[in-house]
Amino acid sequence: MHKFLPVLSAMFMSLTFSVTPAVASADQQEPGYGLGRPATIRDIQAWNIDVSPNGQELPPGSGTVKQGRHIYAVKCAGCHGPTGKEGPNDVLVGGQNSLATSKPLKTIGSYWPYTTTLYDYLRRAMPFNAPQSLTPDEIYALIAWLLQQNGIVAEDAFRV
């Protein structure tokens, strides 16, 4: 890998110098190519969906483990397996106490068992084939089910 580094660096520098003038002249052209439009406040608000650790930005909603089990089966099991342990994509359940071993398994239970982190990720990126399509209630229900499956909360003691 290291023997290719000088070659890659030279290629990058060559591309940088050859592309930069074209980009600069394209930016200076008015009115442009007629593509795109300036982002509106509404456009920006639609993408500003961050959730901080204190959960202040979380939308209203709720969900139970039972509801989450159904939503998971319909929208998530195809990628993560029927119980979240099988894959074929990322394993979501298990892995507790494995991070310091020779075979660490990063899951919700072992690595990121935080409700606000789960909410932000699920809202932003899942399901993989339709990101940002889950409703707040669906996300809360999925969080309840995932935390229950990882032994973090009891089935009947959790409603998000």
mmCIF file of C-alpha atoms in Angstrom:
data_model
loop_
_atom_site.group_PDB
_atom_site.id
_atom_site.type_symbol
_atom_site.label_atom_id
_atom_site.label_comp_id
_atom_site.label_asym_id
_atom_site.label_seq_id
_atom_site.Cartn_x
_atom_site.Cartn_y
_atom_site.Cartn_z
ATOM 1 C CA MET A 1 0.000 0.000 0.000
ATOM 2 C CA HIS A 2 2.791 2.418 0.920
ATOM 3 C CA LYS A 3 4.511 1.981 -2.429
ATOM 4 C CA PHE A 4 1.425 3.391 -4.149
ATOM 5 C CA LEU A 5 1.168 6.442 -1.907
ATOM 6 C CA PRO A 6 3.584 8.640 -3.927
ATOM 7 C CA VAL A 7 1.770 7.694 -7.147
ATOM 8 C CA LEU A 8 -1.635 8.477 -5.621
ATOM 9 C CA SER A 9 -0.334 11.781 -4.261
ATOM 10 C CA ALA A 10 0.979 12.757 -7.675
ATOM 11 C CA MET A 11 -2.328 11.814 -9.317
ATOM 12 C CA PHE A 12 -4.277 13.839 -6.741
ATOM 13 C CA MET A 13 -2.073 16.890 -7.233
ATOM 14 C CA SER A 14 -2.385 16.555 -10.998
ATOM 15 C CA LEU A 15 -6.188 16.374 -10.787
ATOM 16 C CA THR A 16 -6.337 19.255 -8.331
ATOM 17 C CA PHE A 17 -4.367 21.563 -10.558
ATOM 18 C CA SER A 18 -6.132 20.513 -13.733
ATOM 19 C CA VAL A 19 -9.676 20.695 -12.276
ATOM 20 C CA THR A 20 -9.380 23.793 -10.120
ATOM 21 C CA PRO A 21 -9.371 26.365 -12.938
ATOM 22 C CA ALA A 22 -12.422 24.761 -14.569
ATOM 23 C CA VAL A 23 -14.336 24.765 -11.286
ATOM 24 C CA ALA A 24 -13.393 28.348 -10.597
ATOM 25 C CA SER A 25 -14.567 29.490 -14.006
ATOM 26 C CA ALA A 26 -17.819 27.503 -13.712
ATOM 27 C CA ASP A 27 -18.551 29.189 -10.365
ATOM 28 C CA GLN A 28 -17.978 32.599 -11.890
ATOM 29 C CA GLN A 29 -20.404 32.085 -14.762
ATOM 30 C CA GLU A 30 -23.772 33.761 -14.437
ATOM 31 C CA PRO A 31 -26.531 32.618 -14.397
ATOM 32 C CA GLY A 32 -24.997 29.107 -14.342
ATOM 33 C CA TYR A 33 -26.217 25.942 -15.975
ATOM 34 C CA GLY A 34 -29.812 26.274 -14.898
ATOM 35 C CA LEU A 35 -29.482 23.417 -12.429
ATOM 36 C CA GLY A 36 -30.595 23.463 -8.824
ATOM 37 C CA ARG A 37 -31.878 26.374 -6.788
ATOM 38 C CA PRO A 38 -30.918 28.096 -3.565
ATOM 39 C CA ALA A 39 -32.017 26.192 -0.474
ATOM 40 C CA THR A 40 -34.986 27.678 1.357
ATOM 41 C CA ILE A 41 -35.415 27.815 5.126
ATOM 42 C CA ARG A 42 -37.925 24.968 4.752
ATOM 43 C CA ASP A 43 -35.383 22.863 2.820
ATOM 44 C CA ILE A 44 -32.798 23.367 5.528
ATOM 45 C CA GLN A 45 -35.276 22.629 8.323
ATOM 46 C CA ALA A 46 -36.202 19.334 6.644
ATOM 47 C CA TRP A 47 -32.563 18.214 6.868
ATOM 48 C CA ASN A 48 -31.927 19.639 10.329
ATOM 49 C CA ILE A 49 -33.078 16.577 12.234
ATOM 50 C CA ASP A 50 -30.264 16.228 14.741
ATOM 51 C CA VAL A 51 -31.096 14.845 18.167
ATOM 52 C CA SER A 52 -28.796 15.861 21.003
ATOM 53 C CA PRO A 53 -28.012 13.531 23.935
ATOM 54 C CA ASN A 54 -30.535 15.285 26.162
ATOM 55 C CA GLY A 55 -33.314 14.518 23.662
ATOM 56 C CA GLN A 56 -34.534 18.084 23.514
ATOM 57 C CA GLU A 57 -35.227 17.855 19.761
ATOM 58 C CA LEU A 58 -37.174 14.600 19.912
ATOM 59 C CA PRO A 59 -40.638 14.841 18.385
ATOM 60 C CA PRO A 60 -43.714 13.779 20.329
ATOM 61 C CA GLY A 61 -44.685 10.135 20.011
ATOM 62 C CA SER A 62 -44.551 6.780 21.720
ATOM 63 C CA GLY A 63 -44.124 3.080 21.088
ATOM 64 C CA THR A 64 -44.086 -0.237 22.884
ATOM 65 C CA VAL A 65 -42.019 -3.388 22.618
ATOM 66 C CA LYS A 66 -44.985 -5.222 21.097
ATOM 67 C CA GLN A 67 -45.463 -2.588 18.413
ATOM 68 C CA GLY A 68 -41.725 -2.540 17.745
ATOM 69 C CA ARG A 69 -41.636 -6.312 17.252
ATOM 70 C CA HIS A 70 -44.175 -6.019 14.425
ATOM 71 C CA ILE A 71 -42.483 -3.025 12.772
ATOM 72 C CA TYR A 72 -39.100 -4.738 12.992
ATOM 73 C CA ALA A 73 -40.464 -7.885 11.324
ATOM 74 C CA VAL A 74 -41.916 -5.853 8.448
ATOM 75 C CA LYS A 75 -39.234 -3.224 7.885
ATOM 76 C CA CYS A 76 -35.944 -4.450 9.395
ATOM 77 C CA ALA A 77 -35.753 -8.243 9.534
ATOM 78 C CA GLY A 78 -34.913 -8.555 5.829
ATOM 79 C CA CYS A 79 -31.514 -6.940 6.480
ATOM 80 C CA HIS A 80 -30.844 -7.763 10.154
ATOM 81 C CA GLY A 81 -32.473 -11.190 10.507
ATOM 82 C CA PRO A 82 -35.635 -12.237 12.354
ATOM 83 C CA THR A 83 -34.182 -11.570 15.819
ATOM 84 C CA GLY A 84 -31.495 -9.001 15.007
ATOM 85 C CA LYS A 85 -28.759 -11.570 15.627
ATOM 86 C CA GLU A 86 -28.478 -13.147 12.198
ATOM 87 C CA GLY A 87 -27.789 -10.444 9.651
ATOM 88 C CA PRO A 88 -26.951 -10.550 6.751
ATOM 89 C CA ASN A 89 -26.282 -6.880 7.530
ATOM 90 C CA ASP A 90 -25.230 -5.458 10.893
ATOM 91 C CA VAL A 91 -26.090 -7.556 13.925
ATOM 92 C CA LEU A 92 -28.162 -5.472 16.334
ATOM 93 C CA VAL A 93 -28.646 -7.785 19.309
ATOM 94 C CA GLY A 94 -26.051 -9.362 21.594
ATOM 95 C CA GLY A 95 -22.367 -8.651 21.958
ATOM 96 C CA GLN A 96 -22.515 -7.526 25.561
ATOM 97 C CA ASN A 97 -19.095 -7.704 27.251
ATOM 98 C CA SER A 98 -17.399 -8.508 23.941
ATOM 99 C CA LEU A 99 -15.718 -5.181 23.206
ATOM 100 C CA ALA A 100 -12.568 -5.988 25.194
ATOM 101 C CA THR A 101 -12.257 -9.484 23.715
ATOM 102 C CA SER A 102 -10.423 -10.615 20.589
ATOM 103 C CA LYS A 103 -13.773 -10.727 18.748
ATOM 104 C CA PRO A 104 -15.652 -7.558 19.702
ATOM 105 C CA LEU A 105 -19.237 -7.393 18.505
ATOM 106 C CA LYS A 106 -20.574 -3.848 18.228
ATOM 107 C CA THR A 107 -24.312 -3.907 18.639
ATOM 108 C CA ILE A 108 -26.942 -1.750 20.267
ATOM 109 C CA GLY A 109 -26.485 -3.772 23.428
ATOM 110 C CA SER A 110 -22.701 -3.575 23.541
ATOM 111 C CA TYR A 111 -21.815 -0.287 21.945
ATOM 112 C CA TRP A 112 -24.615 2.268 21.624
ATOM 113 C CA PRO A 113 -27.555 1.568 23.960
ATOM 114 C CA TYR A 114 -28.692 5.199 24.060
ATOM 115 C CA THR A 115 -32.231 6.123 23.138
ATOM 116 C CA THR A 116 -31.369 9.461 21.587
ATOM 117 C CA THR A 117 -28.575 7.949 19.478
ATOM 118 C CA LEU A 118 -30.900 5.194 18.304
ATOM 119 C CA TYR A 119 -33.637 7.674 17.490
ATOM 120 C CA ASP A 120 -31.310 9.903 15.491
ATOM 121 C CA TYR A 121 -29.836 7.008 13.509
ATOM 122 C CA LEU A 122 -33.119 5.237 12.820
ATOM 123 C CA ARG A 123 -34.792 8.470 11.770
ATOM 124 C CA ARG A 124 -31.957 9.514 9.518
ATOM 125 C CA ALA A 125 -30.844 6.277 7.905
ATOM 126 C CA MET A 126 -33.359 3.444 8.252
ATOM 127 C CA PRO A 127 -34.742 1.461 6.666
ATOM 128 C CA PHE A 128 -31.811 1.349 4.303
ATOM 129 C CA ASN A 129 -34.014 1.266 1.199
ATOM 130 C CA ALA A 130 -36.201 4.164 2.401
ATOM 131 C CA PRO A 131 -34.355 6.421 4.862
ATOM 132 C CA GLN A 132 -36.386 9.017 6.778
ATOM 133 C CA SER A 133 -39.608 7.148 6.029
ATOM 134 C CA LEU A 134 -40.341 5.904 9.575
ATOM 135 C CA THR A 135 -42.831 7.860 11.672
ATOM 136 C CA PRO A 136 -41.850 9.008 15.172
ATOM 137 C CA ASP A 137 -44.150 6.367 16.698
ATOM 138 C CA GLU A 138 -42.545 3.628 14.570
ATOM 139 C CA ILE A 139 -39.084 4.753 15.648
ATOM 140 C CA TYR A 140 -40.018 4.836 19.337
ATOM 141 C CA ALA A 141 -41.518 1.350 19.035
ATOM 142 C CA LEU A 142 -38.393 0.018 17.290
ATOM 143 C CA ILE A 143 -36.200 1.496 20.026
ATOM 144 C CA ALA A 144 -38.345 -0.174 22.687
ATOM 145 C CA TRP A 145 -38.056 -3.549 20.941
ATOM 146 C CA LEU A 146 -34.319 -3.242 20.257
ATOM 147 C CA LEU A 147 -33.529 -2.246 23.840
ATOM 148 C CA GLN A 148 -35.687 -5.091 25.120
ATOM 149 C CA GLN A 149 -33.998 -7.596 22.822
ATOM 150 C CA ASN A 150 -30.618 -6.465 24.167
ATOM 151 C CA GLY A 151 -31.747 -6.979 27.754
ATOM 152 C CA ILE A 152 -31.610 -3.292 28.582
ATOM 153 C CA VAL A 153 -35.278 -2.934 29.444
ATOM 154 C CA ALA A 154 -38.010 -5.422 30.333
ATOM 155 C CA GLU A 155 -40.765 -6.040 27.814
ATOM 156 C CA ASP A 156 -43.548 -4.781 30.024
ATOM 157 C CA ALA A 157 -41.617 -1.992 31.702
ATOM 158 C CA PHE A 158 -40.838 0.093 28.692
ATOM 159 C CA ARG A 159 -42.783 2.576 26.676
ATOM 160 C CA VAL A 160 -40.842 5.221 24.817
#
